[in-house]
Amino acid sequence: MDNQNVSWLPHLKGAVPTAGYGNRLSTYLIALEAWRRGIGVTFFALDNIQNKLLIRYSLKNNNSEHIFDSSNGDLTSEEANFISENKDVTKEYLSTAKVPVPEGKRFAPTTENVEIINYAATLGYPVVIKPRSEKTGKGVFANISNERSFKEILLHVRNELNYKDVIVEKHIKGEEYRILMIKGEILGAVNRVPANIIGDGVSSVEELITQKNDSKKKNPNLSKNLIDIDKEVLKLIEDEGYELNSILDKGKRLFLRNKSNISMGGDPIDVTEKLTPEIKEIAIKAFNAIPNLAFCGLDMIISPSGNTGTVIEINTKPALGPHVFPVDGYARDVISPIVDYYFPETRNVERSTLYFDFNQVISPLKKRLAKEVIVRPISAGKLYAKEFIISGEVKNSKYKNWIKRQVLQNGCHGFIKDSKGDKIILVVAGNSQNDIDNLKTNFHQNPDNTIVNEVIENEYSGNIKVGFQIKSLPKTKIINRLEEKLNSEIRKKKNYEQKLKDEKKEKEKAKIKLLEYKSLLVEVRNQNKKIIEEKNIIQSKYHSLRRSRSWRYTKPIRSVLKFIDIKR
């Protein structure tokens, strides 16, 4: 990220497996917090007509059980879910409660485009167009500044993206905040900044994008939301007078997207402390306007003064990652209050420092080998952990496997990895100090006659994956460079393929226009042919008349009539 001074929550450091990154991050964070408190966790797959992999999970403690879909638990009513999923209905409830909302109107699929265009003109530009029911910013276009652009975007949204049911609103100037709330209490707020890069005076625009993406990969919330160099990005770079190989001045920020969505490469910045009393009041009022709402992410456009805001959306399944893993500001523990709300009896339970392998847990569901996976429960509470630096002839696999068996037989957890020289590092965690001490006495008494020269013992406070791992050596710099080069080539290939697709679309459009022109030309030719045929018929009749006897016999009369003025 641009700011490397963000301190993430200690109890989550190194505790989020890659399978928990991205879209499933909220699922994993809530399940992990509950599991660490001793609450039972079960993941299951839902049957559906499209045969998509829909993973849900249940949390159970004693006689209390709740079902979750990502961050959305069953204490939010179906009514509240329906209201939030339909933006026009949300606005009705908010307006009734005197909550500021953008001026706008919904247009049904049967509405003609001309009616929508006329309405946008009455609102006055700039305007916003968005689908009535859609998430993650798909189909949303903001700050449309003129009628020509609006017509193009309207056709794109309704015809190409196939969002027939749309809402048109007045564009509100200001910063967009996502405010996370539970039962009217504000848990955190982030400002979602559109995808951007900051110059260092040395790197090109393309290199800065690569560097930004590399930093995103290290963030569990952003690792799958990289900045793709697509048509929109290239246009914005060009509009600012740059190219991919241009050097960006030090400190110069270049925005690469118009929309602030994190899924499109945006950056979440914690702004919880910046919320004014007026903004908090509007947020609480908006939350209370939706009946039986338990938890939500509320989107608000904040005025430049920061003293007023306009609510644009309420989401009952908001992403938690932006608050837990921001790129700037403070990381917020928004997970604990959610588990507290659903299981208040566990509020004061000390969480374990273990975490489970999310990849392994959901693998049977992903492979369609099972419809339900129960995560083996653990005892909540503090674990006793130690780090042992063992030196000698200890880097052989037999000794490491022997250590692994000893750790697991004693009901402990941990990992072992190679260190510099003749050393290995062993980290072990158990429920009591005795568990650790019993293991320590065995280090020298292995059955393979491995020579152990010295054992140094240190305290360990990090998070440990359940079970035991024999960690392999880290990748070398050469492998990393090769991977970076490969990723760069993949990106270039994607850009080239996108360029080909765009050119193909343009060719298809040109082909359609050419066919239209050919059709019009054939029609004009047919009309000309018809006119010529009619002309020839008339001329033939005229010449026949001139050759007739009646024409010759009436010639004297016609000559006299020239000089006679007949009045009626």
mmCIF file of N, CA, C and O in Angstrom, residues 9-10 34 63 69 75 105 121 139 197 224 246 299 308 310 319 329 344 347 391 393 428 439 456 469 519 533:
data_model
loop_
_atom_site.group_PDB
_atom_site.id
_atom_site.type_symbol
_atom_site.label_atom_id
_atom_site.label_comp_id
_atom_site.label_asym_id
_atom_site.label_seq_id
_atom_site.Cartn_x
_atom_site.Cartn_y
_atom_site.Cartn_z
ATOM 1 N N LEU A 9 -4.505 -6.030 13.208
ATOM 2 C CA LEU A 9 -4.846 -6.593 14.515
ATOM 3 C C LEU A 9 -3.938 -7.779 14.841
ATOM 4 O O LEU A 9 -3.827 -8.711 14.037
ATOM 5 N N PRO A 10 -3.292 -7.775 16.016
ATOM 6 C CA PRO A 10 -2.327 -8.835 16.364
ATOM 7 C C PRO A 10 -2.918 -10.244 16.306
ATOM 8 O O PRO A 10 -2.238 -11.178 15.877
ATOM 9 N N ALA A 34 -15.538 -16.985 16.194
ATOM 10 C CA ALA A 34 -16.440 -17.862 16.944
ATOM 11 C C ALA A 34 -15.726 -19.145 17.370
ATOM 12 O O ALA A 34 -15.820 -19.576 18.526
ATOM 13 N N ASN A 63 -27.500 -24.335 23.168
ATOM 14 C CA ASN A 63 -28.767 -24.461 22.442
ATOM 15 C C ASN A 63 -28.991 -23.332 21.443
ATOM 16 O O ASN A 63 -30.062 -23.238 20.833
ATOM 17 N N ASP A 69 -24.696 -16.014 5.943
ATOM 18 C CA ASP A 69 -24.272 -15.906 4.545
ATOM 19 C C ASP A 69 -23.260 -14.769 4.510
ATOM 20 O O ASP A 69 -23.624 -13.599 4.558
ATOM 21 N N LEU A 75 -30.322 -12.904 12.230
ATOM 22 C CA LEU A 75 -31.059 -11.968 13.078
ATOM 23 C C LEU A 75 -31.514 -10.733 12.301
ATOM 24 O O LEU A 75 -32.301 -9.943 12.818
ATOM 25 N N LYS A 105 -35.269 8.754 -9.398
ATOM 26 C CA LYS A 105 -36.468 8.004 -9.742
ATOM 27 C C LYS A 105 -36.082 6.656 -10.328
ATOM 28 O O LYS A 105 -35.047 6.521 -10.980
ATOM 29 N N ALA A 121 -32.559 15.060 -17.859
ATOM 30 C CA ALA A 121 -32.437 16.478 -18.212
ATOM 31 C C ALA A 121 -33.140 17.364 -17.184
ATOM 32 O O ALA A 121 -32.658 18.455 -16.850
ATOM 33 N N GLY A 139 -22.554 -1.973 -12.783
ATOM 34 C CA GLY A 139 -23.555 -1.206 -13.509
ATOM 35 C C GLY A 139 -23.793 0.189 -12.978
ATOM 36 O O GLY A 139 -24.710 0.868 -13.441
ATOM 37 N N ILE A 197 -2.450 5.552 -8.202
ATOM 38 C CA ILE A 197 -1.030 5.351 -7.942
ATOM 39 C C ILE A 197 -0.417 6.690 -7.564
ATOM 40 O O ILE A 197 -0.951 7.747 -7.919
ATOM 41 N N LYS A 224 -7.202 -10.040 -4.220
ATOM 42 C CA LYS A 224 -7.888 -10.450 -5.442
ATOM 43 C C LYS A 224 -8.562 -9.275 -6.150
ATOM 44 O O LYS A 224 -9.314 -9.461 -7.106
ATOM 45 N N SER A 246 5.198 6.624 -19.136
ATOM 46 C CA SER A 246 5.486 7.955 -18.587
ATOM 47 C C SER A 246 5.970 7.845 -17.144
ATOM 48 O O SER A 246 5.491 7.007 -16.381
ATOM 49 N N ASP A 299 -23.722 3.283 3.074
ATOM 50 C CA ASP A 299 -22.915 4.129 2.195
ATOM 51 C C ASP A 299 -23.457 5.553 2.218
ATOM 52 O O ASP A 299 -24.653 5.773 1.988
ATOM 53 N N THR A 308 -22.553 17.249 7.020
ATOM 54 C CA THR A 308 -23.799 16.655 6.543
ATOM 55 C C THR A 308 -23.468 15.566 5.531
ATOM 56 O O THR A 308 -22.364 15.514 4.994
ATOM 57 N N THR A 310 -25.357 12.409 2.644
ATOM 58 C CA THR A 310 -26.501 11.875 1.914
ATOM 59 C C THR A 310 -26.343 10.366 1.811
ATOM 60 O O THR A 310 -25.329 9.877 1.311
ATOM 61 N N ALA A 319 -18.897 -6.135 3.213
ATOM 62 C CA ALA A 319 -17.559 -6.714 3.374
ATOM 63 C C ALA A 319 -16.919 -6.160 4.640
ATOM 64 O O ALA A 319 -16.985 -4.955 4.911
ATOM 65 N N GLY A 329 -4.696 4.408 8.205
ATOM 66 C CA GLY A 329 -5.522 4.577 9.394
ATOM 67 C C GLY A 329 -5.379 3.396 10.335
ATOM 68 O O GLY A 329 -4.365 2.703 10.331
ATOM 69 N N PRO A 344 -23.921 -13.556 23.122
ATOM 70 C CA PRO A 344 -23.493 -12.664 24.218
ATOM 71 C C PRO A 344 -22.861 -13.421 25.386
ATOM 72 O O PRO A 344 -22.057 -12.851 26.127
ATOM 73 N N ARG A 347 -19.034 -13.328 25.398
ATOM 74 C CA ARG A 347 -18.427 -11.994 25.294
ATOM 75 C C ARG A 347 -17.085 -11.901 26.011
ATOM 76 O O ARG A 347 -16.134 -11.292 25.525
ATOM 77 N N SER A 391 20.078 -26.459 17.398
ATOM 78 C CA SER A 391 21.250 -26.524 16.521
ATOM 79 C C SER A 391 21.889 -27.907 16.604
ATOM 80 O O SER A 391 21.755 -28.627 17.602
ATOM 81 N N GLU A 393 23.039 -31.508 13.993
ATOM 82 C CA GLU A 393 22.723 -32.185 12.733
ATOM 83 C C GLU A 393 21.231 -32.521 12.718
ATOM 84 O O GLU A 393 20.823 -33.678 12.832
ATOM 85 N N VAL A 428 6.001 -24.365 19.318
ATOM 86 C CA VAL A 428 5.037 -25.313 19.866
ATOM 87 C C VAL A 428 4.074 -24.577 20.802
ATOM 88 O O VAL A 428 4.496 -23.713 21.578
ATOM 89 N N LEU A 439 7.633 -32.004 26.124
ATOM 90 C CA LEU A 439 8.223 -32.090 24.797
ATOM 91 C C LEU A 439 9.711 -31.748 24.824
ATOM 92 O O LEU A 439 10.537 -32.394 24.190
ATOM 93 N N ILE A 456 17.862 -23.373 22.418
ATOM 94 C CA ILE A 456 17.594 -22.053 23.004
ATOM 95 C C ILE A 456 16.089 -21.847 23.040
ATOM 96 O O ILE A 456 15.387 -22.041 22.046
ATOM 97 N N GLN A 469 2.972 -28.266 11.142
ATOM 98 C CA GLN A 469 3.485 -28.075 9.791
ATOM 99 C C GLN A 469 5.001 -28.215 9.764
ATOM 100 O O GLN A 469 5.696 -27.721 10.669
ATOM 101 N N SER A 519 -27.998 -1.989 -47.563
ATOM 102 C CA SER A 519 -29.448 -2.168 -47.630
ATOM 103 C C SER A 519 -30.126 -0.886 -48.102
ATOM 104 O O SER A 519 -31.043 -0.912 -48.926
ATOM 105 N N GLU A 533 -38.896 3.689 -64.671
ATOM 106 C CA GLU A 533 -39.932 2.900 -65.363
ATOM 107 C C GLU A 533 -41.208 3.717 -65.531
ATOM 108 O O GLU A 533 -41.837 3.721 -66.604
#
